[in-house]
Amino acid sequence: KYVKTEHGDKKEMSVTILNQSVANLMHLLTKRFSAVSAAVFKLIGFFAEKLKNGLIPEFPALIQAVINGRDKSPEWLACMGQIWQAVGSDVFMQQELPLRLLETDINSEGYDTDSRSYLLPIGKQWVQEPPSFFANYFLPVIKDITVARNKERDEIKRQKMEILKEQIWELFPN
């Protein structure tokens, strides 16, 4: 079945229902509905496969809503992992959520959020990419961290950079 959009175009009804469902899920991720966030994260994880197929044009907004609803619960971690798996690391890490490990002050209070370093443990648990992705994406990051670490005079920052490198190396496929 088809429905007419507000612009008079015809769309498959399933796509329209899917888009409306995503809009409702994004609304449920607002602070007002925090009591149901675990269930919403599970539902978004269910929709992750549809993301891969490009059926949800609101993908960037949905990802941002999931990040804003971040509560580090097992459901949130699983949701992010399922989205990452569904769209692949190329899209997830390079287009949607590139790491900002050195662009953010490593001693700042919001470092894990601003740098997106919170993604590293999620990647370790949920994502298995071929060594070529690791070599192309993460090795340059490790190199940049090593250069920055060698220039850094603050010992605490140096130690934190070393921990970051170790976390990245743990992502290397077995």
N, CA, C and O of each residue as an XYZ file, in Angstrom:
696
protein
N       0.825     -1.183      0.000
C       0.000      0.000      0.000
C       0.869      1.246      0.000
O       1.990      1.236      0.508
N       0.356      2.288     -0.559
C       1.057      3.561     -0.623
C       0.228      4.635      0.069
O      -0.999      4.550      0.130
N       0.911      5.637      0.582
C       0.235      6.804      1.140
C       0.841      8.034      0.487
O       1.972      8.003      0.001
N       0.071      9.119      0.482
C       0.592     10.370     -0.059
C       1.272     11.151      1.050
O       0.768     11.232      2.170
N       2.419     11.724      0.726
C       3.126     12.562      1.683
C       2.552     13.965      1.628
O       1.683     14.255      0.805
N       3.034     14.832      2.497
C       2.543     16.211      2.504
C       2.870     16.941      1.214
O       2.251     17.957      0.902
N       3.847     16.427      0.454
C       4.224     17.056     -0.814
C       3.530     16.412     -2.006
O       3.804     16.770     -3.152
N       2.627     15.458     -1.742
C       1.889     14.815     -2.813
C       2.588     13.605     -3.406
O       2.047     12.970     -4.310
N       3.800     13.264     -2.913
C       4.512     12.091     -3.401
C       3.888     10.826     -2.808
O       3.254     10.861     -1.754
N       4.084      9.721     -3.506
C       3.628      8.445     -2.976
C       4.808      7.774     -2.273
O       5.931      7.781     -2.776
N       4.535      7.195     -1.103
C       5.531      6.453     -0.347
C       4.920      5.145      0.088
O       3.712      5.046      0.301
N       5.772      4.131      0.219
C       5.266      2.886      0.761
C       4.823      3.126      2.193
O       5.493      3.828      2.951
N       3.704      2.546      2.552
C       3.158      2.757      3.884
C       4.114      2.243      4.961
O       4.239      2.861      6.018
N       4.786      1.123      4.704
C       5.689      0.567      5.714
C       6.815      1.545      6.032
O       7.234      1.651      7.184
N       7.306      2.257      5.027
C       8.366      3.239      5.245
C       7.819      4.409      6.064
O       8.491      4.899      6.972
N       6.605      4.855      5.746
C       5.990      5.955      6.478
C       5.770      5.575      7.937
O       6.047      6.370      8.835
N       5.278      4.375      8.174
C       5.067      3.907      9.543
C       6.395      3.798     10.269
O       6.498      4.165     11.440
N       7.411      3.297      9.583
C       8.739      3.187     10.181
C       9.270      4.567     10.567
O       9.790      4.746     11.668
N       9.142      5.531      9.675
C       9.619      6.885      9.966
C       8.865      7.489     11.150
O       9.470      8.134     12.006
N       7.547      7.284     11.202
C       6.763      7.798     12.320
C       7.157      7.104     13.627
O       7.198      7.731     14.685
N       7.443      5.818     13.541
C       7.880      5.078     14.732
C       9.201      5.638     15.256
O       9.383      5.799     16.463
N      10.113      5.932     14.341
C      11.403      6.506     14.747
C      11.192      7.866     15.404
O      11.817      8.170     16.420
N      10.315      8.681     14.827
C      10.032      9.995     15.433
C       9.465      9.829     16.838
O       9.824     10.583     17.743
N       8.585      8.853     17.029
C       8.032      8.602     18.363
C       9.107      8.125     19.335
O       9.128      8.542     20.493
N       9.994      7.257     18.870
C      11.077      6.777     19.734
C      11.997      7.924     20.148
O      12.434      8.001     21.297
N      12.283      8.809     19.203
C      13.132      9.959     19.522
C      12.454     10.830     20.584
O      13.117     11.341     21.486
N      11.150     10.995     20.475
C      10.413     11.778     21.475
C      10.474     11.105     22.844
O      10.585     11.780     23.867
N      10.400      9.781     22.860
C      10.451      9.052     24.128
C      11.828      9.091     24.789
O      11.960      8.776     25.972
N      12.846      9.475     24.030
C      14.186      9.574     24.609
C      14.437     10.907     25.304
O      15.520     11.127     25.848
N      13.467     11.779     25.291
C      13.644     13.049     25.994
C      13.614     12.783     27.494
O      13.116     11.749     27.937
N      14.145     13.714     28.267
C      14.242     13.571     29.724
C      12.883     13.304     30.373
O      12.802     12.668     31.423
N      11.845     13.786     29.751
C      10.500     13.636     30.297
C      10.087     12.173     30.447
O       9.267     11.835     31.300
N      10.661     11.314     29.612
C      10.285      9.902     29.610
C      11.442      8.999     30.041
O      11.538      7.864     29.574
N      12.305      9.472     30.906
C      13.499      8.709     31.270
C      13.180      7.339     31.862
O      14.007      6.430     31.787
N      12.010      7.180     32.441
C      11.649      5.897     33.044
C      11.512      4.775     32.009
O      11.631      3.599     32.355
N      11.265      5.124     30.760
C      11.091      4.105     29.724
C      12.303      4.012     28.782
O      12.238      3.332     27.758
N      13.382      4.680     29.117
C      14.519      4.727     28.186
C      15.085      3.349     27.883
O      15.484      3.099     26.745
N      15.135      2.447     28.853
C      15.682      1.114     28.594
C      14.883      0.405     27.506
O      15.459     -0.211     26.609
N      13.562      0.493     27.584
C      12.717     -0.144     26.572
C      12.902      0.527     25.208
O      12.907     -0.142     24.174
N      13.051      1.837     25.217
C      13.245      2.563     23.953
C      14.568      2.174     23.312
O      14.634      1.991     22.097
N      15.629      2.045     24.118
C      16.923      1.627     23.571
C      16.818      0.235     22.942
O      17.428     -0.020     21.904
N      16.058     -0.656     23.555
C      15.869     -1.994     22.985
C      15.152     -1.911     21.641
O      15.523     -2.604     20.693
N      14.131     -1.071     21.557
C      13.403     -0.914     20.298
C      14.279     -0.322     19.203
O      14.222     -0.755     18.051
N      15.083      0.659     19.562
C      15.971      1.263     18.563
C      16.984      0.234     18.083
O      17.315      0.189     16.898
N      17.476     -0.591     18.999
C      18.360     -1.681     18.596
C      17.685     -2.597     17.589
O      18.320     -3.072     16.648
N      16.391     -2.845     17.790
C      15.613     -3.655     16.850
C      15.582     -3.005     15.467
O      15.667     -3.701     14.455
N      15.463     -1.695     15.417
C      15.406     -0.969     14.152
C      16.777     -0.827     13.483
O      16.863     -0.369     12.344
N      17.828     -1.209     14.167
C      19.183     -0.978     13.650
C      19.374     -1.578     12.261
O      20.033     -0.971     11.417
N      18.823     -2.732     12.012
C      18.975     -3.358     10.699
C      18.348     -2.504      9.599
O      18.857     -2.473      8.479
N      17.263     -1.819      9.899
C      16.630     -0.930      8.926
C      17.530      0.264      8.613
O      17.513      0.793      7.502
N      18.316      0.679      9.606
C      19.248      1.789      9.384
C      20.224      1.437      8.274
O      20.542      2.256      7.412
N      20.686      0.202      8.319
C      21.657     -0.260      7.338
C      21.098     -0.174      5.929
O      21.827      0.113      4.979
N      19.815     -0.421      5.799
C      19.189     -0.418      4.482
C      18.804      0.978      4.005
O      18.238      1.121      2.921
N      19.097      1.997      4.785
C      18.833      3.367      4.376
C      17.370      3.758      4.393
O      16.980      4.728      3.742
N      16.549      3.014      5.132
C      15.121      3.319      5.141
C      14.757      4.429      6.112
O      13.620      4.902      6.115
N      15.700      4.844      6.926
C      15.395      5.862      7.927
C      16.243      7.097      7.650
O      17.406      7.145      8.049
N      15.680      8.097      6.972
C      16.457      9.294      6.663
C      16.804     10.102      7.912
O      17.705     10.941      7.880
N      16.093      9.852      9.006
C      16.354     10.574     10.252
C      17.509      9.970     11.037
O      17.667     10.264     12.222
N      18.320      9.130     10.398
C      19.387      8.421     11.094
C      20.283      9.331     11.938
O      20.484      9.036     13.116
N      20.830     10.420     11.393
C      21.686     11.269     12.229
C      20.967     11.825     13.459
O      21.544     11.898     14.544
N      19.710     12.214     13.282
C      18.944     12.732     14.425
C      18.672     11.627     15.441
O      18.695     11.868     16.648
N      18.417     10.428     14.956
C      18.182      9.303     15.860
C      19.440      8.985     16.662
O      19.371      8.775     17.872
N      20.578      8.951     15.994
C      21.843      8.702     16.695
C      22.068      9.776     17.756
O      22.459      9.464     18.880
N      21.826     11.020     17.412
C      22.014     12.105     18.379
C      21.062     11.944     19.565
O      21.444     12.206     20.705
N      19.832     11.518     19.305
C      18.877     11.300     20.391
C      19.336     10.166     21.308
O      19.185     10.244     22.527
N      19.893      9.124     20.716
C      20.411      8.015     21.524
C      21.594      8.496     22.368
O      21.692      8.165     23.549
N      22.486      9.272     21.761
C      23.641      9.791     22.511
C      23.178     10.705     23.629
O      23.682     10.615     24.748
N      22.228     11.581     23.348
C      21.721     12.496     24.375
C      21.039     11.744     25.509
O      21.018     12.216     26.646
N      20.482     10.579     25.206
C      19.828      9.765     26.223
C      20.780      8.825     26.932
O      20.365      7.954     27.697
N      22.057      9.011     26.670
C      23.096      8.124     27.201
C      23.018      8.010     28.714
O      23.088      9.004     29.437
N      22.873      6.785     29.171
C      22.842      6.559     30.611
C      23.774      5.420     31.030
O      23.791      5.030     32.197
N      24.542      4.891     30.086
C      25.509      3.819     30.320
C      24.853      2.533     30.821
O      25.523      1.657     31.369
N      23.543      2.429     30.629
C      22.848      1.192     31.011
C      23.207      0.099     30.007
O      23.652      0.398     28.899
N      23.018     -1.157     30.384
C      23.262     -2.238     29.421
C      22.425     -2.093     28.151
O      22.879     -2.451     27.064
N      21.202     -1.566     28.285
C      20.346     -1.378     27.113
C      20.902     -0.309     26.181
O      20.848     -0.454     24.959
N      21.439      0.771     26.764
C      22.027      1.827     25.947
C      23.265      1.313     25.219
O      23.437      1.557     24.025
N      24.125      0.598     25.944
C      25.338      0.045     25.333
C      24.982     -0.916     24.195
O      25.598     -0.886     23.130
N      23.980     -1.767     24.434
C      23.552     -2.706     23.401
C      22.983     -1.968     22.197
O      23.257     -2.343     21.057
N      22.203     -0.934     22.434
C      21.624     -0.139     21.349
C      22.729      0.458     20.481
O      22.693      0.333     19.257
N      23.704      1.101     21.105
C      24.810      1.684     20.342
C      25.581      0.609     19.587
O      25.961      0.806     18.433
N      25.810     -0.525     20.239
C      26.518     -1.623     19.580
C      25.757     -2.167     18.385
O      26.353     -2.464     17.349
N      24.438     -2.300     18.520
C      23.624     -2.805     17.419
C      23.599     -1.822     16.254
O      23.646     -2.229     15.093
N      23.525     -0.551     16.558
C      23.562      0.456     15.487
C      24.911      0.407     14.787
O      24.979      0.427     13.558
N      25.968      0.344     15.559
C      27.324      0.281     14.991
C      27.455     -0.936     14.091
O      27.957     -0.826     12.973
N      27.010     -2.092     14.563
C      27.078     -3.315     13.757
C      26.272     -3.175     12.471
O      26.732     -3.562     11.397
N      25.083     -2.628     12.585
C      24.178     -2.554     11.437
C      24.722     -1.660     10.330
O      24.667     -2.024      9.156
N      25.243     -0.499     10.693
C      25.683      0.440      9.658
C      27.136      0.239      9.268
O      27.565      0.714      8.217
N      27.899     -0.458     10.100
C      29.308     -0.700      9.804
C      30.188      0.427     10.310
O      29.749      1.566     10.471
N      31.425      0.082     10.553
C      32.362      1.052     11.131
C      32.668      2.213     10.207
O      32.893      3.331     10.671
N      32.682      1.964      8.898
C      32.963      3.062      7.970
C      31.981      4.200      8.161
O      32.381      5.360      8.267
N      30.706      3.877      8.206
C      29.683      4.911      8.378
C      29.697      5.426      9.812
O      29.709      6.634     10.048
N      29.696      4.513     10.754
C      29.561      4.892     12.163
C      30.732      5.751     12.641
O      30.516      6.810     13.228
N      31.947      5.316     12.401
C      33.123      6.001     12.943
C      33.616      7.154     12.069
O      34.194      8.113     12.580
N      33.399      7.069     10.790
C      33.959      8.096      9.926
C      32.952      9.172      9.548
O      33.329     10.327      9.352
N      31.671      8.810      9.444
C      30.686      9.800      9.020
C      29.828     10.306     10.167
O      29.584     11.507     10.283
N      29.369      9.391     11.018
C      28.409      9.779     12.051
C      29.070     10.199     13.357
O      28.724     11.240     13.915
N      30.008      9.411     13.849
C      30.592      9.668     15.169
C      32.116      9.526     15.159
O      32.649      8.654     15.845
N      32.813     10.345     14.412
C      34.270     10.222     14.430
C      34.823     10.553     15.818
O      34.322     11.436     16.514
N      35.861      9.825     16.193
C      36.498     10.085     17.481
C      37.161     11.452     17.459
O      37.640     11.907     16.419
N      37.184     12.101     18.613
C      37.838     13.414     18.770
C      38.781     13.334     19.974
O      38.723     14.161     20.884
N      39.633     12.336     19.955
C      40.460     12.036     21.121
C      41.483     13.118     21.428
O      41.764     13.393     22.595
N      42.039     13.731     20.402
C      43.066     14.752     20.627
C      42.539     16.170     20.473
O      43.234     17.130     20.806
N      41.329     16.309     19.977
C      40.742     17.637     19.805
C      40.142     18.159     21.103
O      39.733     19.318     21.177
N      40.089     17.319     22.115
C      39.475     17.646     23.395
C      40.522     17.538     24.484
O      41.369     16.645     24.439
N      40.480     18.426     25.458
C      41.424     18.377     26.579
C      41.185     17.101     27.376
O      40.103     16.899     27.927
N      42.179     16.259     27.432
C      42.050     14.953     28.071
C      41.794     15.049     29.575
O      41.347     14.079     30.187
N      42.072     16.197     30.170
C      41.816     16.388     31.601
C      40.458     17.042     31.877
O      40.101     17.265     33.034
N      39.710     17.345     30.831
C      38.427     18.010     31.046
C      37.410     17.039     31.644
O      37.499     15.827     31.448
N      36.462     17.583     32.361
C      35.440     16.776     33.025
C      34.575     16.005     32.025
O      34.167     14.877     32.301
N      34.300     16.595     30.889
C      33.442     15.958     29.895
C      34.206     15.254     28.791
O      33.676     15.069     27.696
N      35.443     14.858     29.058
C      36.281     14.283     28.005
C      35.634     13.077     27.332
O      35.634     12.987     26.104
N      35.086     12.151     28.112
C      34.552     10.940     27.488
C      33.424     11.252     26.513
O      33.297     10.587     25.486
N      32.606     12.253     26.818
C      31.515     12.639     25.922
C      32.030     13.450     24.742
O      31.717     13.148     23.591
N      32.820     14.482     25.029
C      33.296     15.382     23.972
C      34.220     14.681     22.984
O      34.183     14.968     21.787
N      35.039     13.773     23.473
C      35.994     13.074     22.603
C      35.387     11.828     21.969
O      35.925     11.276     21.009
N      34.258     11.399     22.525
C      33.584     10.166     22.113
C      34.391      8.924     22.464
O      34.219      7.873     21.846
N      35.267      9.042     23.448
C      36.058      7.887     23.871
C      35.190      6.800     24.490
O      35.626      5.654     24.607
N      33.975      7.141     24.885
C      33.054      6.136     25.424
C      32.710      5.074     24.380
O      32.192      4.011     24.723
N      32.995      5.358     23.108
C      32.712      4.392     22.050
C      33.699      3.227     22.040
O      33.374      2.150     21.541
N      34.882      3.426     22.576
C      35.909      2.388     22.502
C      35.477      1.084     23.170
O      35.608      0.029     22.549
N      34.969      1.104     24.407
C      34.515     -0.166     24.993
C      33.327     -0.781     24.247
O      33.188     -2.004     24.206
N      32.480      0.052     23.665
C      31.344     -0.467     22.890
C      31.873     -1.212     21.667
O      31.408     -2.304     21.341
N      32.845     -0.609     21.002
C      33.439     -1.255     19.835
C      34.090     -2.574     20.188
O      34.000     -3.541     19.432
N      34.741     -2.615     21.325
C      35.404     -3.855     21.747
C      34.390     -4.976     21.933
O      34.642     -6.119     21.552
N      33.262     -4.650     22.512
C      32.258     -5.665     22.813
C      31.407     -6.049     21.599
O      31.052     -7.218     21.446
N      31.075     -5.091     20.741
C      30.054     -5.320     19.732
C      30.547     -5.451     18.295
O      29.838     -6.008     17.457
N      31.726     -4.959     17.993
C      32.092     -4.814     16.587
C      33.317     -5.661     16.238
O      34.319     -5.663     16.954
N      33.210     -6.363     15.147
C      34.328     -7.131     14.614
C      34.584     -6.663     13.183
O      33.860     -7.039     12.261
N      35.590     -5.864     13.010
C      35.943     -5.377     11.681
C      37.213     -6.081     11.219
O      37.988     -6.572     12.040
N      37.424     -6.130      9.916
C      38.651     -6.755      9.417
C      39.880     -5.913      9.784
O      39.765     -4.715     10.043
N      41.045     -6.548      9.801
C      42.276     -5.800     10.127
C      42.492     -4.579      9.245
O      43.111     -3.609      9.680
N      41.992     -4.608      8.012
C      42.191     -3.457      7.122
C      41.516     -2.203      7.665
O      42.076     -1.112      7.554
N      40.309     -2.334      8.258
C      39.665     -1.165      8.841
C      40.489     -0.650     10.006
O      40.697      0.556     10.140
N      40.957     -1.555     10.844
C      41.780     -1.152     11.980
C      43.016     -0.395     11.485
O      43.364      0.658     12.019
N      43.670     -0.939     10.467
C      44.893     -0.315      9.942
C      44.604      1.059      9.351
O      45.385      1.991      9.543
N      43.508      1.191      8.644
C      43.193      2.455      7.979
C      42.637      3.519      8.914
O      42.882      4.708      8.711
N      41.890      3.108      9.936
C      41.244      4.085     10.807
C      41.987      4.278     12.123
O      42.276      5.408     12.518
N      42.294      3.179     12.799
C      42.817      3.297     14.152
C      44.343      3.471     14.222
O      44.832      4.150     15.125
N      45.091      2.887     13.311
C      46.551      3.066     13.377
C      46.963      4.539     13.254
O      47.847      4.975     13.990
N      46.358      5.315     12.356
C      46.697      6.745     12.335
C      46.336      7.455     13.647
O      47.046      8.364     14.077
N      45.235      7.042     14.280
C      44.851      7.632     15.567
C      45.908      7.296     16.621
O      46.313      8.158     17.401
N      46.347      6.040     16.635
C      47.392      5.629     17.587
C      48.670      6.420     17.342
O      49.330      6.854     18.286
N      49.011      6.604     16.088
C      50.212      7.377     15.750
C      50.088      8.817     16.250
O      51.027      9.356     16.835
N      48.934      9.435     16.021
C      48.713     10.812     16.475
C      48.779     10.920     18.000
O      49.334     11.879     18.536
N      48.211      9.934     18.691
C      48.271      9.941     20.157
C      49.710      9.794     20.629
O      50.119     10.455     21.584
N      50.479      8.938     19.975
C      51.888      8.736     20.344
C      52.680     10.024     20.168
O      53.478     10.388     21.032
N      52.464     10.715     19.052
C      53.163     11.984     18.802
C      52.774     13.011     19.874
O      53.638     13.683     20.437
N      51.479     13.126     20.148
C      51.014     14.082     21.156
C      51.554     13.719     22.544
O      51.931     14.598     23.320
N      51.587     12.429     22.845
C      52.099     11.978     24.145
C      53.578     12.337     24.296
O      54.008     12.772     25.364
N      54.335     12.158     23.251
C      55.765     12.462     23.312
C      56.038     13.956     23.480
O      57.068     14.340     24.033
N      55.123     14.796     23.007
C      55.283     16.244     23.142
C      54.765     16.768     24.483
O      55.153     17.847     24.930
N      53.886     15.992     25.117
C      53.219     16.423     26.348
C      54.174     16.424     27.533
O      54.963     15.495     27.707
N      54.097     17.471     28.345
C      54.947     17.570     29.539
C      54.221     17.141     30.802
O      54.852     16.728     31.775
N      52.904     17.237     30.791
C      52.104     16.871     31.949
C      52.037     15.340     32.052
O      51.510     14.679     31.158
N      52.568     14.786     33.138
C      52.658     13.332     33.293
C      51.276     12.671     33.352
O      51.106     11.566     32.838
N      50.305     13.317     33.957
C      48.965     12.739     34.033
C      48.362     12.622     32.634
O      47.765     11.599     32.296
N      48.516     13.662     31.826
C      48.014     13.600     30.456
C      48.734     12.507     29.669
O      48.114     11.800     28.873
N      50.021     12.370     29.888
C      50.797     11.327     29.203
C      50.262      9.938     29.549
O      50.131      9.078     28.677
N      49.956      9.730     30.823
C      49.430      8.433     31.258
C      48.046      8.178     30.662
O      47.751      7.061     30.238
N      47.210      9.195     30.629
C      45.876      9.034     30.044
C      45.970      8.717     28.552
O      45.198      7.905     28.042
N      46.901      9.344     27.858
C      47.091      9.059     26.437
C      47.551      7.620     26.232
O      47.150      6.966     25.270
N      48.381      7.137     27.126
C      48.842      5.748     27.032
C      47.663      4.784     27.228
O      47.568      3.768     26.539
N      46.780      5.102     28.156
C      45.586      4.277     28.381
C      44.700      4.285     27.136
O      44.169      3.247     26.744
N      44.540      5.456     26.516
C      43.760      5.540     25.269
C      44.336      4.631     24.189
O      43.603      3.917     23.505
N      45.643      4.668     24.049
C      46.287      3.803     23.053
C      46.001      2.334     23.348
O      45.705      1.564     22.435
N      46.086      1.946     24.605
C      45.813      0.557     24.978
C      44.369      0.179     24.665
O      44.099     -0.921     24.184
N      43.442      1.099     24.940
C      42.030      0.825     24.629
C      41.819      0.633     23.131
O      41.025     -0.212     22.718
N      42.514      1.399     22.333
C      42.389      1.268     20.890
C      43.006     -0.041     20.418
O      42.429     -0.727     19.573
N      44.168     -0.395     20.951
C      44.797     -1.661     20.563
C      43.913     -2.852     20.918
O      43.955     -3.875     20.235
N      43.116     -2.736     21.973
C      42.214     -3.831     22.352
C      41.117     -4.057     21.309
O      40.483     -5.112     21.296
N      40.895     -3.082     20.446
C      39.903     -3.237     19.386
C      40.411     -4.064     18.214
O      39.631     -4.504     17.369
N      41.710     -4.269     18.167
C      42.295     -5.002     17.044
C      41.678     -6.396     16.975
O      41.590     -7.086     17.990
N      41.249     -6.816     15.776
C      40.615     -8.141     15.645
C      41.557     -9.255     16.040
O      42.759     -9.202     15.779
N      40.987    -10.272     16.677
C      41.795    -11.441     17.092
C      42.182    -12.290     15.910
O      42.858    -13.306     16.075
